[in-house]
XYZ file of C-alpha atoms in Angstrom:
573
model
C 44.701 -25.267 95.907
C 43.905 -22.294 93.655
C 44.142 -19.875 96.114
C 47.509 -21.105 97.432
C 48.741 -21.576 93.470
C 48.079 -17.447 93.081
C 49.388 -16.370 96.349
C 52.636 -17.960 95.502
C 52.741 -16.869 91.862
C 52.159 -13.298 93.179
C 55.133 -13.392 95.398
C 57.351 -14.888 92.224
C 56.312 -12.343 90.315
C 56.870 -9.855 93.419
C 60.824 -11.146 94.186
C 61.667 -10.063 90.474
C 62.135 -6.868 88.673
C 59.404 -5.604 90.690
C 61.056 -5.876 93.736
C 64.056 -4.306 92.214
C 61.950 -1.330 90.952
C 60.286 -0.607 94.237
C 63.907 -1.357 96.508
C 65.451 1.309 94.483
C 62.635 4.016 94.725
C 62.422 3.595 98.360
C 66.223 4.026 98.651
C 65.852 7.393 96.461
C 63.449 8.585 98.158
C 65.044 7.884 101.781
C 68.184 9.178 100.444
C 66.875 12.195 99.084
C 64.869 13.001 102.772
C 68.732 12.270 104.111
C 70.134 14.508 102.303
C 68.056 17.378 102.367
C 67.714 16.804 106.186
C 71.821 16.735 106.091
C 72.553 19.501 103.681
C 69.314 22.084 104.156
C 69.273 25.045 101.776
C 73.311 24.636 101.262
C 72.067 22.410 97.817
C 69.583 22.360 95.423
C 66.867 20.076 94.822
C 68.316 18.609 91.548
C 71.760 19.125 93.803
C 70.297 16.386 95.953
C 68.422 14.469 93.326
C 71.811 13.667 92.065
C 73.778 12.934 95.119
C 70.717 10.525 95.858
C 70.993 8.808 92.660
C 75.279 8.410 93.218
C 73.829 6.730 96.430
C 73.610 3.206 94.022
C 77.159 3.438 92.714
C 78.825 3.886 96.334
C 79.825 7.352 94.868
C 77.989 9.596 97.039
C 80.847 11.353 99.610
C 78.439 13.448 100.690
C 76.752 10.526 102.771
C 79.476 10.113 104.776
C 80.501 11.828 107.982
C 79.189 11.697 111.859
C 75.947 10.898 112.689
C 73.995 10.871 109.534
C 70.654 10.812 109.186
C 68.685 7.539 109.891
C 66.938 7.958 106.266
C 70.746 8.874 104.811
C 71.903 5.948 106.887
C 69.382 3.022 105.447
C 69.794 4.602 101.661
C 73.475 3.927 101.715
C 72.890 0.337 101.567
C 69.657 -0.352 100.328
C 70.633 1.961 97.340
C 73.867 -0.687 96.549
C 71.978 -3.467 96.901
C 69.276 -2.674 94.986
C 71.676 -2.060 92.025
C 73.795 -5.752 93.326
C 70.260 -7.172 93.020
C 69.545 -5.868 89.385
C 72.874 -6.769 88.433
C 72.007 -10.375 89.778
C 68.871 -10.657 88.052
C 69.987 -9.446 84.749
C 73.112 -11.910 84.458
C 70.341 -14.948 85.129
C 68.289 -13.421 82.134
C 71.192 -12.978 80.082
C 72.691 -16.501 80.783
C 69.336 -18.633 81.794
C 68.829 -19.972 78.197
C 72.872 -21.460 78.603
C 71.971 -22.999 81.992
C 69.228 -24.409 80.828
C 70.887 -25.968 77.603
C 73.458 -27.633 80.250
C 70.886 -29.178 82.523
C 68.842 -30.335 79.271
C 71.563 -31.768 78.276
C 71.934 -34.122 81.127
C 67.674 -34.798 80.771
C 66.910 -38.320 80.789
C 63.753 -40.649 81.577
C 61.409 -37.105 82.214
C 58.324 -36.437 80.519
C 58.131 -34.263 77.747
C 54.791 -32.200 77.048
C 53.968 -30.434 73.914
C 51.564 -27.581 73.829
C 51.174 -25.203 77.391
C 47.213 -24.010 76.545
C 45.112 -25.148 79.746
C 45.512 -28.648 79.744
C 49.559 -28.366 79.699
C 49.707 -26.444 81.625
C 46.968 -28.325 84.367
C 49.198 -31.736 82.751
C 52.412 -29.960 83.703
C 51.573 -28.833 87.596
C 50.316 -32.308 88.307
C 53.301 -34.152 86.686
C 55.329 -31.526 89.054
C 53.421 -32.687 91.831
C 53.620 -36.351 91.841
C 57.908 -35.981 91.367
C 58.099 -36.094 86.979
C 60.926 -34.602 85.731
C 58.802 -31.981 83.408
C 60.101 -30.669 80.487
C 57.946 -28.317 78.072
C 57.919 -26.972 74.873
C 55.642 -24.278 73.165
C 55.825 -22.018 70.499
C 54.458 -18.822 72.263
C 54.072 -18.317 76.009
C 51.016 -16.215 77.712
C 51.623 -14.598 80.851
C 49.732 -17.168 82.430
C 52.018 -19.996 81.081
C 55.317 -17.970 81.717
C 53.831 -17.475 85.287
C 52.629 -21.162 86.002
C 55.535 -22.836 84.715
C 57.780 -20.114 86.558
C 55.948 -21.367 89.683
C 56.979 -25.100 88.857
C 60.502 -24.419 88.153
C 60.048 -26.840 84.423
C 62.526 -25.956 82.399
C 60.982 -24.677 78.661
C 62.041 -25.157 75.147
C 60.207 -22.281 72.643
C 59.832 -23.575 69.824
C 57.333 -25.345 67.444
C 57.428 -29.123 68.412
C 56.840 -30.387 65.135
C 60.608 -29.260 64.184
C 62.293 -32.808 65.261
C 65.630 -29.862 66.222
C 63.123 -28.434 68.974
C 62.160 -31.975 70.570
C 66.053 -32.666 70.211
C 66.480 -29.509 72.458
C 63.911 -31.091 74.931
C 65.779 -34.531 75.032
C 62.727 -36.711 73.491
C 64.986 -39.002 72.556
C 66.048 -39.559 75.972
C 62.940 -39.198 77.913
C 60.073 -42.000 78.682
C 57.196 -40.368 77.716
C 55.991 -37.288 75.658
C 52.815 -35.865 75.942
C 50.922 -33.960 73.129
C 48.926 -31.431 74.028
C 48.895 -28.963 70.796
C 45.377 -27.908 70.542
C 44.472 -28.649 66.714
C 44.576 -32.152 65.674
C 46.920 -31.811 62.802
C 49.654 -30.198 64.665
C 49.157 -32.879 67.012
C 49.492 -35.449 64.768
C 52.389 -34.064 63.185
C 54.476 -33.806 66.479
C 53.706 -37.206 67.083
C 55.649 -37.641 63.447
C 58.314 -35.886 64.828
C 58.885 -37.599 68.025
C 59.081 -40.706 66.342
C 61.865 -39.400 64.025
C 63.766 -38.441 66.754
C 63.655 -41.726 68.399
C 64.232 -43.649 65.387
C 67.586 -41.040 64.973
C 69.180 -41.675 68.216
C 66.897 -43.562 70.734
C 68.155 -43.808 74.270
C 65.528 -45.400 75.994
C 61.714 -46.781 75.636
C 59.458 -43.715 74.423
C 55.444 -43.697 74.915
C 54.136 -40.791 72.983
C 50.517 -39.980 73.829
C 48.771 -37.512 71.533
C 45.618 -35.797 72.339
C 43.228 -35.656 69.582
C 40.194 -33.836 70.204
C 37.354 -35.229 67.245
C 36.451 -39.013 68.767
C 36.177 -40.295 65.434
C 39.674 -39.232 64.048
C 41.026 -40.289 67.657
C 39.389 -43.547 66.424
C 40.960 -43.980 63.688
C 44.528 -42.867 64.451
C 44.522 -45.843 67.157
C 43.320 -48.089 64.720
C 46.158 -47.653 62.482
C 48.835 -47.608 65.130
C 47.099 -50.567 66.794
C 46.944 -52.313 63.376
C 50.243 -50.723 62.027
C 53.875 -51.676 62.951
C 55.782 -50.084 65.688
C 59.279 -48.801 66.133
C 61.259 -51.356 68.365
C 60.913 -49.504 71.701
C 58.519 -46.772 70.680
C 54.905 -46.900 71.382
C 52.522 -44.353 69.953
C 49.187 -43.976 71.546
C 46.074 -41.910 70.532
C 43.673 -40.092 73.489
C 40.524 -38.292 73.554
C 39.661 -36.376 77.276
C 36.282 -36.072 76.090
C 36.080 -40.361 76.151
C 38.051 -40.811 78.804
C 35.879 -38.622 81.389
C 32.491 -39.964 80.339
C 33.536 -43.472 80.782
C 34.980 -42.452 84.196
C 32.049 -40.736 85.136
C 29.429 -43.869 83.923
C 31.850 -46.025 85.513
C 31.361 -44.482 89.089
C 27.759 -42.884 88.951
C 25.944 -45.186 85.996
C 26.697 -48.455 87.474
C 22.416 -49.257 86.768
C 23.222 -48.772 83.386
C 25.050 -52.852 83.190
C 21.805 -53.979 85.119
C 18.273 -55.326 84.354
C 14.754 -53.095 84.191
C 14.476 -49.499 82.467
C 17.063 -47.184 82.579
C 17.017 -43.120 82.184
C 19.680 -40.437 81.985
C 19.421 -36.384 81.123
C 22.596 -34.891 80.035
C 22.486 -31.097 79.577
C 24.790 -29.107 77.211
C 26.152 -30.508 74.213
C 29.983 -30.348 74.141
C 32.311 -33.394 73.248
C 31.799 -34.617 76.920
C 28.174 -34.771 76.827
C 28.587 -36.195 73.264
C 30.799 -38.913 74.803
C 28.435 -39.415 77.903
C 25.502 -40.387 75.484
C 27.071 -42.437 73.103
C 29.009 -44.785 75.880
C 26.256 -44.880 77.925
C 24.487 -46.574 74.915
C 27.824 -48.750 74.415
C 27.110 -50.023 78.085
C 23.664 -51.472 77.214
C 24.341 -53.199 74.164
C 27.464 -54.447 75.844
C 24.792 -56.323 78.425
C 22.202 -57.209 76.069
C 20.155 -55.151 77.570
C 16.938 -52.337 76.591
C 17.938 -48.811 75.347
C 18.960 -46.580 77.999
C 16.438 -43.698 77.881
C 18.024 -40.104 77.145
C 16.943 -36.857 77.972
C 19.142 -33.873 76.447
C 19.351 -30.334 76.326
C 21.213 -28.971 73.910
C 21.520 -26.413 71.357
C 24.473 -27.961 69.126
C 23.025 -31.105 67.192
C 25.235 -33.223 69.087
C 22.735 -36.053 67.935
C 22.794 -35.673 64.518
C 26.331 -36.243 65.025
C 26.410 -39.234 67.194
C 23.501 -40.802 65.089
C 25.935 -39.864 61.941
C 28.968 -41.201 63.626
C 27.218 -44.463 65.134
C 24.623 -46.250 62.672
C 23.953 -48.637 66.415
C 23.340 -45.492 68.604
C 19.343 -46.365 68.031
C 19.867 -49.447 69.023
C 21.501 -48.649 72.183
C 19.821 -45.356 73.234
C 16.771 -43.661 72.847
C 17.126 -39.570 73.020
C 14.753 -37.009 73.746
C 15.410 -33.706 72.829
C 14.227 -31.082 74.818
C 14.806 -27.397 75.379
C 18.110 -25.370 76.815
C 20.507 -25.935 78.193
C 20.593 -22.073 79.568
C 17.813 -21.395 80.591
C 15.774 -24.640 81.183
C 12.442 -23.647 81.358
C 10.185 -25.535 84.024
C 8.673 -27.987 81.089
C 12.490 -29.078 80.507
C 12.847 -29.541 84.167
C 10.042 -31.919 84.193
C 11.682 -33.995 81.434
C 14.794 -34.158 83.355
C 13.109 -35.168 86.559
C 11.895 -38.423 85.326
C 15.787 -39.225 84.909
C 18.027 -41.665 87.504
C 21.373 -39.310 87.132
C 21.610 -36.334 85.566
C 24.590 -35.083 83.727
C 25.615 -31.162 83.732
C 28.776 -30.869 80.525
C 29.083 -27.306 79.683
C 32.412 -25.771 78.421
C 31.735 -23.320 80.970
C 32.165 -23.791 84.285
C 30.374 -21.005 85.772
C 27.424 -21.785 83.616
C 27.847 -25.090 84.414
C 28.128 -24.615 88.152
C 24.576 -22.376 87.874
C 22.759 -24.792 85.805
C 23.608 -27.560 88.502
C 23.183 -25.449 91.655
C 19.446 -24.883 89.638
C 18.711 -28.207 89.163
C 19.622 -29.086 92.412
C 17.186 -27.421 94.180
C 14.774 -28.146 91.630
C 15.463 -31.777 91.704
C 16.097 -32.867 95.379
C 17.734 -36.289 95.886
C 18.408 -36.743 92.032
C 22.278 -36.937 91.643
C 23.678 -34.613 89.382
C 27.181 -35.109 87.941
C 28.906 -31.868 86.820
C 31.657 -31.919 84.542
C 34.736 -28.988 85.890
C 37.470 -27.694 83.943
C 39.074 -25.446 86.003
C 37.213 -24.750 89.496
C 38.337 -26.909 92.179
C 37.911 -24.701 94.874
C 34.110 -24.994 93.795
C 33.934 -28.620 93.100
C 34.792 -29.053 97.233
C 32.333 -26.367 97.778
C 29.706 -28.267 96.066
C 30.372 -31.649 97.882
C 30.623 -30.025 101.139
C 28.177 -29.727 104.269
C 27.070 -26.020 102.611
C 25.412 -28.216 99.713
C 22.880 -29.413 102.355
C 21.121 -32.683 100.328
C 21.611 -31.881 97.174
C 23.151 -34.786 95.631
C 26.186 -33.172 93.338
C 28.998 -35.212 92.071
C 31.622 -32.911 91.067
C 34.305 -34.327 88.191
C 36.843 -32.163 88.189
C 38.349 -33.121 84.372
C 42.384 -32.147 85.290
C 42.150 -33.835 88.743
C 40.778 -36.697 87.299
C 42.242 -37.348 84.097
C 45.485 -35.868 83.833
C 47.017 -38.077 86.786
C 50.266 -39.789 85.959
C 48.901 -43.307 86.463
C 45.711 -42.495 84.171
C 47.359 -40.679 81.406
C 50.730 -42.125 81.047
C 48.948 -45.407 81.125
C 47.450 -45.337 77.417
C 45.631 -48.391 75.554
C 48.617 -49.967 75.278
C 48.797 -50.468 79.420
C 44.874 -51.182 79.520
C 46.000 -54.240 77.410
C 48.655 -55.159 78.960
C 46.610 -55.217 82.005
C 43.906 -57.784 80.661
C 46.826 -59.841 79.468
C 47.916 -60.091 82.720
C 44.375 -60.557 84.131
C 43.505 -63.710 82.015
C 47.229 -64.818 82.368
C 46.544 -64.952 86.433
C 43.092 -66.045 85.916
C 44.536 -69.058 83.906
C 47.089 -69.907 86.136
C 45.230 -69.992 89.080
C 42.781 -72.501 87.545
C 45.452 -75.127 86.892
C 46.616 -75.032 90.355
C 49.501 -72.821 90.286
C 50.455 -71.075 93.574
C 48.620 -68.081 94.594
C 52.480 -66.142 96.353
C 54.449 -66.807 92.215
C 55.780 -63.700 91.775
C 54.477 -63.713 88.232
C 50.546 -63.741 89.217
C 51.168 -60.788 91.629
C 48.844 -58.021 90.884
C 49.609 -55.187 88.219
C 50.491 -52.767 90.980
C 53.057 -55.049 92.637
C 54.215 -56.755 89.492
C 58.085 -57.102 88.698
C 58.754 -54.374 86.012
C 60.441 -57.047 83.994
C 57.227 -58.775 83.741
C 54.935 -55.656 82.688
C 57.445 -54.417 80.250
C 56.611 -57.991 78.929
C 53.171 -57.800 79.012
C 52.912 -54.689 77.481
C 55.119 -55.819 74.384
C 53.124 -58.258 74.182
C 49.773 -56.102 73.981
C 52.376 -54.084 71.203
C 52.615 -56.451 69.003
C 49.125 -57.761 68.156
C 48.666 -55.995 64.884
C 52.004 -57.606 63.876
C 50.605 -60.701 64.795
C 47.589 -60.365 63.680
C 48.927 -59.130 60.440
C 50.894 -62.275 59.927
C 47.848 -64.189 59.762
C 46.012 -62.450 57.056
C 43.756 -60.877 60.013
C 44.206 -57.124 60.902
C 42.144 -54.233 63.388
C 39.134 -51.925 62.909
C 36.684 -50.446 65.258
C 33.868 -51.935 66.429
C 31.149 -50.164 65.051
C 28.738 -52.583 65.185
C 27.884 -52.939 69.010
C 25.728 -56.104 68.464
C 28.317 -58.409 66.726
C 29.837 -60.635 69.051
C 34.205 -61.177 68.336
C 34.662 -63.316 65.509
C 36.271 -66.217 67.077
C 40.007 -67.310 65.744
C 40.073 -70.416 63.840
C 42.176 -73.333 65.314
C 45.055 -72.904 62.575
C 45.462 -69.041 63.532
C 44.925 -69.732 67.305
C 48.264 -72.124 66.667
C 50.257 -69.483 64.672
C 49.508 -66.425 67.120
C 50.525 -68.567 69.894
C 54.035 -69.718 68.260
C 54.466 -65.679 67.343
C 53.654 -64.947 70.354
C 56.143 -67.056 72.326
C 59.245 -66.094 70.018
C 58.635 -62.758 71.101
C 58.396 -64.187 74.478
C 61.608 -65.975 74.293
C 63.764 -62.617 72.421
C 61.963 -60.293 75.267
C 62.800 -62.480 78.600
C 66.438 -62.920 76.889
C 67.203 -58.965 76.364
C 65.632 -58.591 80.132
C 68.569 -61.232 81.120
C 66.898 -64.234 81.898
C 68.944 -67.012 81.726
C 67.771 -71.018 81.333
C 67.431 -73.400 83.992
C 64.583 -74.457 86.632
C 61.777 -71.953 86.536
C 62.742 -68.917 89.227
C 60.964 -65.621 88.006
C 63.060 -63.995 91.141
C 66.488 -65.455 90.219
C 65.759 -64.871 85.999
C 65.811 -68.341 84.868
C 63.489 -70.165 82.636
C 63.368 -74.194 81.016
C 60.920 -72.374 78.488
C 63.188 -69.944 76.535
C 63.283 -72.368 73.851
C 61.756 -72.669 69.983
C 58.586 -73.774 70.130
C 59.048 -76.934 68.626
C 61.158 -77.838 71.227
C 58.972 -77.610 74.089
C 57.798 -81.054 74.824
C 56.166 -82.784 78.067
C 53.561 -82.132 80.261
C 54.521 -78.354 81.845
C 55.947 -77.563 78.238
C 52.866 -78.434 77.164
C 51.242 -76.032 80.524
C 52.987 -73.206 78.107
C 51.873 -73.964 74.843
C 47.834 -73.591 76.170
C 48.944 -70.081 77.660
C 50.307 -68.871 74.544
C 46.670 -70.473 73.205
C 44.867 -69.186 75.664
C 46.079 -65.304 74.739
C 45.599 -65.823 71.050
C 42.079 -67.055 71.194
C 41.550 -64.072 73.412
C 42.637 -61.507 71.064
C 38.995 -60.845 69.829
C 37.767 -60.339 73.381
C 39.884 -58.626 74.030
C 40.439 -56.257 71.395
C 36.320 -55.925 71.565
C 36.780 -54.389 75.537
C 38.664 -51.469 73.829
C 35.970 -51.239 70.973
C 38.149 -53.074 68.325
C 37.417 -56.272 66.690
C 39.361 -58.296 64.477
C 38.729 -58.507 60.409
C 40.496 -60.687 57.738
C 42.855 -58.947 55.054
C 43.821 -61.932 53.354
C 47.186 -60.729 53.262
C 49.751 -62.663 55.354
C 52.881 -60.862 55.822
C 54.601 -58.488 58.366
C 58.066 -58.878 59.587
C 58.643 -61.081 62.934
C 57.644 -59.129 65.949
């Protein structure tokens, strides 16, 4: 992939003004042999420097006549056309930044991203290449971005994204998600301001905005309070952290032991916000399942555990970590340490060092899997799980590949909710008796949009609810507390909220009343809640009471939990 990536971005950079450079020196130079082959002593050599250079005007007389020669012949119209070419060129430069204005102008439902350091532009080639409509915006380009985004033919807005007239320019009004990618977390978070003044200013269609935030713990608490907060009618602003997202991918896939019975061990070496992630989650997963604290062996030079210990009071209770040595070099003691481990984890910011370390361990530590955490290298991360890595057990996770695919990142907390709405919707459905082929129980993939958009308004608008009851979000901090169950009276009021906005959402997505026909749009249920009365009405009701009792779970599975204000109020969702 790499390898193809540079040999077209060298031919780009080859049909520009290079090309027009080294087309109009060869047609000198050929003109200039033509000429003095033509013309002998009869001229001088700045004589025939000058007829060579009237060559690219079409002025040159002297190149006429019988049988010229072949180097005379060629110059006469590779001379032209080299000066046709750079005439070309330099009316596209001169007008580009118009032709682009017209076809932004005409943008709608693309993806804006924010911010073209390595992860735009990674973000940005992978959008390309699963058919997004890519728009990007950055104050300064590199060479590197001007050539990558060249290669992707995205049309760019320069300009600093936290000026709402620069998002204007890249139609975030109009597009269905923008991505924020601006390095420091402040400018992130003020972009994220923007974008939402530009929607609120002329709004065409639904907008996620997803902003990267690189500290966990203000990532934390920005999703609490636009969890908790209110939302714009039709714009949803979501919080991410790569770190969190790749370590719970990675103990997902490789650290399945971790959910399970008996002792459990892990050595993590380096101590970056991945590793910092790794440990922390992987202590998550035990308390989660009740069970003993995972056992962790770390090198690392960085005090990433005084942090985590700072940051989570329960991290004792959940881990138990081991300092030792390193990471580069690990001495043979450190080795030892890590050998008594079930997985080891490599997270280094850099990936050759990261590459070496694991390559070391590998042979040091045959049959113990190693996962190795990649930023950039994936022509090495299919080198590693190749034949050529013999039995060493490596487990390449290639961050970009992984994490900053359409269906992962564009997703958001908001769509993990929605999701597990769904889930215990089907789940519930199922149990009274209802049929398996209902279009509405179909899985998430294959589900009518109608219906997601529904379920993830619904996942929207619990801190509105919530808020109505006295009751709003914070994060879960304590990983021993179990949910703090609903009482009966907010169970009822949740589920009432919660089908108005049922009713107002299936009636904007044209659903119309009569006998229940989720193909055909037509409902008996899109009335007030007091109205629904017998036994399937009734069927309803116990959904709507099924999802508010299941906020707390639910909100818990994202590390959230419930707590009680005392304040009733918020506008109807």
């Amino acid at each position: 992939m790499a390898g193809t990536g540079n040999r077209v971005r060298w031919m780009r950079r080859l049909m520009g003004w290079p090309l027009v450079a080294l087309l109009a020196a060869t047609a000198f130079v050929l003109g200039y042999l033509g000429f003095h082959t033509r013309l002998g002593s009869e001229r001088s050599a700045v004589d025939i420097a000058y007829l060579s250079l009237q060559l690219f005007t079409v002025e040159s007389g002297n190149a006429a006549g019988p049988s010229p020669p072949i180097t005379l012949e060629i110059a006469r119209f590779a001379a032209p056309a080299a000066t046709a070419y750079a005439l070309g060129r330099a009316l596209v430069e001169i007008f580009r930044s118009r032709i682009d204005r017209w076809r932004l102008k005409r943008r709608s439902g693309h993806v804006v991203v924010a911010g073209l350091g390595w992860l735009g532009l990674e973000l940005v080639e992978r959008l390309v290449e699963q058919g997004h409509d890519v728009v990007a915006v950055d104050l300064d380009l590199d060479e590197e971005a001007v050539a990558s985004i060249g290669r992707s033919k995205v049309s760019v807005v320069v300009g600093d994204a936290r000026d709402p007239d620069v998002l204007r320019e890249a139609r975030a009004e109009a597009a269905d998600h923008i991505v924020v990618l601006a390095g420091a977390d402040e400018v992130s978070a003020e972009v994220a301001l923007a974008a939402r003044t530009v929607y609120l200013e002329s709004a065409e269609n639904p907008v996620v905005c997803l902003a990267h935030i690189r500290d966990p713990q203000l990532c934390r608490i920005l999703r609490t309070e636009t969890l908790a907060g209110p939302q714009a009618e039709g714009f949803r602003l979501e919080f991410f952290n790569v770190a969190e997202e790749a370590a719970a991918i990675m103990l997902e896939e490789h650290a399945g032991f971790l959910a399970g019975d008996g002792p459990a061990a892990i050595g993590v070496v380096g101590g970056n916000d991945v590793a910092a992630a790794v440990v922390s989650e992987a202590a998550r997963v035990r308390r989660r399942h009740a069970r003993d604290p995972v056992r962790v062996v770390i090198a690392e030079e960085e005090g990433v555990v005084e942090r985590l210990h700072a940051r989570f009071p329960q991290l004792r209770a959940g881990a138990e970590v081991e300092r030792i040595g390193g990471p580069d070099p690990l001495v043979p003691a450190d080795v030892e340490r890590l050998a008594s481990c079930r997985l080891v984890f490599v997270c280094l910011d850099e990936d050759t060092t990261a590459i070496a370390i694991t390559l070391s361990l590998a042979e040091q530590l045959p049959g113990t899997p190693i996962v190795v955490a990649l930023g950039h290298w994936a022509g090495m991360a299919a080198m590693l799980t190749s034949g050529a890595s013999g039995t060493r057990a490596i487990h390449p996770f290639l961050i970009p590949d992984r994490l900053l695919h359409a269906d992962i990142l564009l997703a958001g907390l908001g769509e993990r909710l929605a999701r597990e709405i769904h889930a215990a919707y089907v789940d519930l459905r199922l149990s009274t008796g209802a049929r398996p082929d209902d279009p509405s129980l179909m899985a998430w993939e294959h589900l009518p949009e109608s219906l997601r958009r529904s379920n993830r308004a619904q996942a929207a608008h619990l801190g509105e609810k919530l808020r109505r009851i006295g009751c709003g979000v914070a994060p879960l901090d304590d990983w021993d507390a179990p949910p703090e169950p609903l009482t009966d009276d907010e169970i009822e009021e949740l589920a009432r909220f919660e089908h108005e906005r049922f009713v107002r959402q299936r009636r904007s997505d044209g659903w119309k009343d009569g006998p229940r026909d989720p193909e055909k749009k037509t409902s008996p249920y899109l009335v007030p809640w007091d109205r629904l009365t017998g036994p399937e009405a009734e069927e309803i009701k116990d959904l709507d009471r099924l999802a508010a009792r299941s906020v707390p779970q639910l909100l818990a599975r994202a590390g959230y939990r419930v707590i009680r204000t005392g304040e009733p109020g918020g506008s109807r969702p």
